[in-house]
JSON list of C-alpha atoms in Angstrom, two decimals:
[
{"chain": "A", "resi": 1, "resn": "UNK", "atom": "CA", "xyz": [3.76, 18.78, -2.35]},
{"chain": "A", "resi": 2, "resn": "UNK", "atom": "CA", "xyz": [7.64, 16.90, -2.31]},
{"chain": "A", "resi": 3, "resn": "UNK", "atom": "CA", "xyz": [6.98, 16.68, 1.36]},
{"chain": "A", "resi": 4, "resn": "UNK", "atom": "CA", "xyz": [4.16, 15.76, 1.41]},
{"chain": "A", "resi": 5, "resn": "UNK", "atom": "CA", "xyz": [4.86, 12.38, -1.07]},
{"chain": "A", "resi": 6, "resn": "UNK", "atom": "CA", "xyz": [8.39, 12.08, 1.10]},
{"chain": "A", "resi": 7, "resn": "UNK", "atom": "CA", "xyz": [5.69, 11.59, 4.33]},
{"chain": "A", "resi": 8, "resn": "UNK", "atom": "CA", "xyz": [3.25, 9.39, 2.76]},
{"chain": "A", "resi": 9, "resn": "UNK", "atom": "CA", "xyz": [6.44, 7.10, 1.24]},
{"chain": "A", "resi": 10, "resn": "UNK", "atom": "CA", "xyz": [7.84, 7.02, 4.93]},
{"chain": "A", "resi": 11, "resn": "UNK", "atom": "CA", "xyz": [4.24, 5.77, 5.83]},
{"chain": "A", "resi": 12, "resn": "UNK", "atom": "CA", "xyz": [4.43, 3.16, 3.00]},
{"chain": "A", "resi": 13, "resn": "UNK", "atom": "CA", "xyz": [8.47, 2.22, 4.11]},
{"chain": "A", "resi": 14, "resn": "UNK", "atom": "CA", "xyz": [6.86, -0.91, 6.76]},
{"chain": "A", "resi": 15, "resn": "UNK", "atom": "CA", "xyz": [4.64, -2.30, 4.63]},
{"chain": "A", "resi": 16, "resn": "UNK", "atom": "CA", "xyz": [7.11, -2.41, 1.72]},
{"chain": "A", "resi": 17, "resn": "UNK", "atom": "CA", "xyz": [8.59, -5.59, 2.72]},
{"chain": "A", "resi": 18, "resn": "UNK", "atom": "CA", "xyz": [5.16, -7.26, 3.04]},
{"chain": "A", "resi": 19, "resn": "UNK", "atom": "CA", "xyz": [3.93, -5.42, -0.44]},
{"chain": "A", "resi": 20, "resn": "UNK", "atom": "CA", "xyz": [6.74, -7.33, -1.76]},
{"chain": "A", "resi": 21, "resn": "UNK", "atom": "CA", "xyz": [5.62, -10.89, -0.43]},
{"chain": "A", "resi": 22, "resn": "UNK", "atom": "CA", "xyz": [2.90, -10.73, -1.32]},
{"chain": "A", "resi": 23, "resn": "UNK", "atom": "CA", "xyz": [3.43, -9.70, -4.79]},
{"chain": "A", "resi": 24, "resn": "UNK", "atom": "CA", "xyz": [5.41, -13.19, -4.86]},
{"chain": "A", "resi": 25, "resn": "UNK", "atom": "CA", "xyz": [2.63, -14.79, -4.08]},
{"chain": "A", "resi": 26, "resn": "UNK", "atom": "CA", "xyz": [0.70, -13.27, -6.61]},
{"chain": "A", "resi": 27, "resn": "UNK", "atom": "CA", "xyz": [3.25, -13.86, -9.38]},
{"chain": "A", "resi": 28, "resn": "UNK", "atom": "CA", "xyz": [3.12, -17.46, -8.46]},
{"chain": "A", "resi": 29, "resn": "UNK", "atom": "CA", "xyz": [-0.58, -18.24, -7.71]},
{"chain": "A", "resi": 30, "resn": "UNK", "atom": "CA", "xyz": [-2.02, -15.70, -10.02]},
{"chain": "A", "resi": 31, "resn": "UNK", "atom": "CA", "xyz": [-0.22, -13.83, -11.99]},
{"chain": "A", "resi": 32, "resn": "UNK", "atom": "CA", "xyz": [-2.71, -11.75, -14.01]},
{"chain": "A", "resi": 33, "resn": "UNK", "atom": "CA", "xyz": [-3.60, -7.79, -13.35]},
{"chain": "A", "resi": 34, "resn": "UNK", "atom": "CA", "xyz": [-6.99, -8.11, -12.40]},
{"chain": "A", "resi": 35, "resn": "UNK", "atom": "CA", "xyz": [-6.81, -10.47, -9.04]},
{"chain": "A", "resi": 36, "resn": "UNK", "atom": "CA", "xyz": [-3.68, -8.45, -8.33]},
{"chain": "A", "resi": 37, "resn": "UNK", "atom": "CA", "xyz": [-5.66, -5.09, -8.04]},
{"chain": "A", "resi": 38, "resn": "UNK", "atom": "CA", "xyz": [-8.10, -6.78, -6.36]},
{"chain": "A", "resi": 39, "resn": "UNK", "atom": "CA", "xyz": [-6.13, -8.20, -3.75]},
{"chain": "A", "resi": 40, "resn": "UNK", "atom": "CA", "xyz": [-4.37, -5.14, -3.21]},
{"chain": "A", "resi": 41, "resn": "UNK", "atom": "CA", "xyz": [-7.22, -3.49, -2.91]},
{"chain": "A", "resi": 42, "resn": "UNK", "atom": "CA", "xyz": [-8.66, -5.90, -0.01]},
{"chain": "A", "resi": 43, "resn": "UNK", "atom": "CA", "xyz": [-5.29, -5.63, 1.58]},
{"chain": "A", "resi": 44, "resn": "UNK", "atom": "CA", "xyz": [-5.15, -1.70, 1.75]},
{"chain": "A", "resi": 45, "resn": "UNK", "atom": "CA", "xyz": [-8.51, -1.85, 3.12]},
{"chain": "A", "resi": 46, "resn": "UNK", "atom": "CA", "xyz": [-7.17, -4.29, 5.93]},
{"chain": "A", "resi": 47, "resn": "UNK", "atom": "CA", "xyz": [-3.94, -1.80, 6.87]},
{"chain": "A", "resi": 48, "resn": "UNK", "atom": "CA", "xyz": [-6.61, 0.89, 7.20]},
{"chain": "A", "resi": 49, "resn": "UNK", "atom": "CA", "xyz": [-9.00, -0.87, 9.49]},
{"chain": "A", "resi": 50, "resn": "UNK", "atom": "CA", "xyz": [-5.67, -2.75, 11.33]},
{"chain": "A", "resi": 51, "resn": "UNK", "atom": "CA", "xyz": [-4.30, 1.18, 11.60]},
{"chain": "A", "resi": 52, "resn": "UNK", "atom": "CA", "xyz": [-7.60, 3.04, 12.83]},
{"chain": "A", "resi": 53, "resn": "UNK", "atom": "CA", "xyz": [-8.09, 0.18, 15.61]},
{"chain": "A", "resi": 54, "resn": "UNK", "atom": "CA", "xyz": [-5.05, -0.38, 16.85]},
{"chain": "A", "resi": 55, "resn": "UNK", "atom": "CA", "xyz": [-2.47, 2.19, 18.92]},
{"chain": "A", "resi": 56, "resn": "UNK", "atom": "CA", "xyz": [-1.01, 2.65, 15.17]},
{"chain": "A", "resi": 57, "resn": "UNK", "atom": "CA", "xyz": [-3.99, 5.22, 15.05]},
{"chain": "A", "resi": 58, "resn": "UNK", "atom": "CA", "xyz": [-1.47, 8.23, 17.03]},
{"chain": "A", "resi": 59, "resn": "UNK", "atom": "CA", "xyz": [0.51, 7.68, 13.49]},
{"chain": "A", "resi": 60, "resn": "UNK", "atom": "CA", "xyz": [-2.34, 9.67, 11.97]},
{"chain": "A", "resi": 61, "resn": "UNK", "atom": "CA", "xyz": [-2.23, 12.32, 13.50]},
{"chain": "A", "resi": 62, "resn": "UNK", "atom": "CA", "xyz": [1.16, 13.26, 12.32]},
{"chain": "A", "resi": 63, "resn": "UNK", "atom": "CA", "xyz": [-0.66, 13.63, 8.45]},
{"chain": "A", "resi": 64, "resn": "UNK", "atom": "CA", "xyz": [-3.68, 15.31, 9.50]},
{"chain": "A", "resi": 65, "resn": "UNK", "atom": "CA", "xyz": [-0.79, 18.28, 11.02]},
{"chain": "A", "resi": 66, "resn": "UNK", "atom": "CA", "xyz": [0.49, 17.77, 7.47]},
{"chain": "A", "resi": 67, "resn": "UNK", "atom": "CA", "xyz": [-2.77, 18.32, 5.56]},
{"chain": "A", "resi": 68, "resn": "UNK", "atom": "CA", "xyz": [-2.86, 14.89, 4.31]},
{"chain": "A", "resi": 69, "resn": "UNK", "atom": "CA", "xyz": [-6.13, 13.52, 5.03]},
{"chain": "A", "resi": 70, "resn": "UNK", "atom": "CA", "xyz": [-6.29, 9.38, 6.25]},
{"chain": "A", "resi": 71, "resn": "UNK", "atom": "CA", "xyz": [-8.63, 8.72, 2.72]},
{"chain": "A", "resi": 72, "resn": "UNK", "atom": "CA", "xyz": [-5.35, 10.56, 0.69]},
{"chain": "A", "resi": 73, "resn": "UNK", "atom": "CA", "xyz": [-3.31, 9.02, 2.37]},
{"chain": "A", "resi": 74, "resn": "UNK", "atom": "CA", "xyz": [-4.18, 5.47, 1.81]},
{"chain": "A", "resi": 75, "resn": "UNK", "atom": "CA", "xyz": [-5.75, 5.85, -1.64]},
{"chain": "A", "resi": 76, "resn": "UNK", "atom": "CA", "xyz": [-2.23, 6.97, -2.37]},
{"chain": "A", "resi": 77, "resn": "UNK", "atom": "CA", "xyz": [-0.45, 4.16, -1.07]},
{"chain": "A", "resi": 78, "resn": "UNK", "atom": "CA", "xyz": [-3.16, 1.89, -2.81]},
{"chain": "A", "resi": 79, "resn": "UNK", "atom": "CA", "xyz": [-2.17, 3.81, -6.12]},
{"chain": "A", "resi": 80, "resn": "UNK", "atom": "CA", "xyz": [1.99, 3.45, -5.50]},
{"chain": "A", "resi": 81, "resn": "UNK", "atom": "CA", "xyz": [1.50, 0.06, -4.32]},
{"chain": "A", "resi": 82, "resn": "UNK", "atom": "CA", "xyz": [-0.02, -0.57, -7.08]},
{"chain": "A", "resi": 83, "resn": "UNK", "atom": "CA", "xyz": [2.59, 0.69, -9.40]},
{"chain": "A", "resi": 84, "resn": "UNK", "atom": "CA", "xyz": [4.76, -1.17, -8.07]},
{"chain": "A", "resi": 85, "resn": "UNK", "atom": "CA", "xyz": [2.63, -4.79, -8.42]},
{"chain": "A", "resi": 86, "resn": "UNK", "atom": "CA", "xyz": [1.67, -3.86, -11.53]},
{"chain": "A", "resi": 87, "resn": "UNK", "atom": "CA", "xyz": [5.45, -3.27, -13.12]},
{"chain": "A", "resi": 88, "resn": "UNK", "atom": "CA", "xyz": [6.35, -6.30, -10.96]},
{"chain": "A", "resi": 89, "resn": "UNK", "atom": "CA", "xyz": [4.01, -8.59, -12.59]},
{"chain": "A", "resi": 90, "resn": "UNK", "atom": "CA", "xyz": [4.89, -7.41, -15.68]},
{"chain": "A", "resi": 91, "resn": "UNK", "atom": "CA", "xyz": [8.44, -7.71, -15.25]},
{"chain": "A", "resi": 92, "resn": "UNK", "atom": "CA", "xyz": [8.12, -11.35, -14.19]},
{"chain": "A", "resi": 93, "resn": "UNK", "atom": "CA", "xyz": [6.21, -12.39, -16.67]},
{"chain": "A", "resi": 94, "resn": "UNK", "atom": "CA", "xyz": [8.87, -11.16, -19.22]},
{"chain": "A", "resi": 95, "resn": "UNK", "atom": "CA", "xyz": [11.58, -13.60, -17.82]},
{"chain": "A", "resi": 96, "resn": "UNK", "atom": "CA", "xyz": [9.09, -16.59, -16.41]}
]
């Protein structure tokens, strides 16, 4: 189960830097919970569909040998990703 959550976090390391960004722009153009989820939720759907048509698709083959299925996998990241924009928001809006 640990290594499994150690993989998909290793999947979610690239995007991290982007999650981030974007959850600037969200604190400063919108920064309420609902158009966040939203938005991630758009954007997770665009990594998939970038990942499945592009050569980025060998990646997943790595977590199917692991047992972690492409729908865990990225419903997972939605969920930590989440987490994350969720406690972000939050966290700004307690100092802005």
């Amino acid at each position: 189960m640990t290594h499994r959550l150690g993989a998909i976090l290793l999947f979610y390391k690239p995007f991290f830097s982007w999650s981030m960004a974007i959850n600037s722009l969200i604190v400063i153009f919108a920064p309420h919970i609902l158009p966040s989820i939203i938005t991630k939720l758009l954007l997770t759907c665009f990594v998939w569909f970038l990942v499945r048509e592009t050569n980025a698709k060998r990646k997943l083959i790595f977590y199917k040998n692991l047992g972690i299925s492409t729908w865990r996998l990225f419903s997972t990241l939605f969920v930590i990703d989440l987490a994350i924009t969720i406690s972000f928001i939050m966290l700004m809006k307690a100092f802005i």
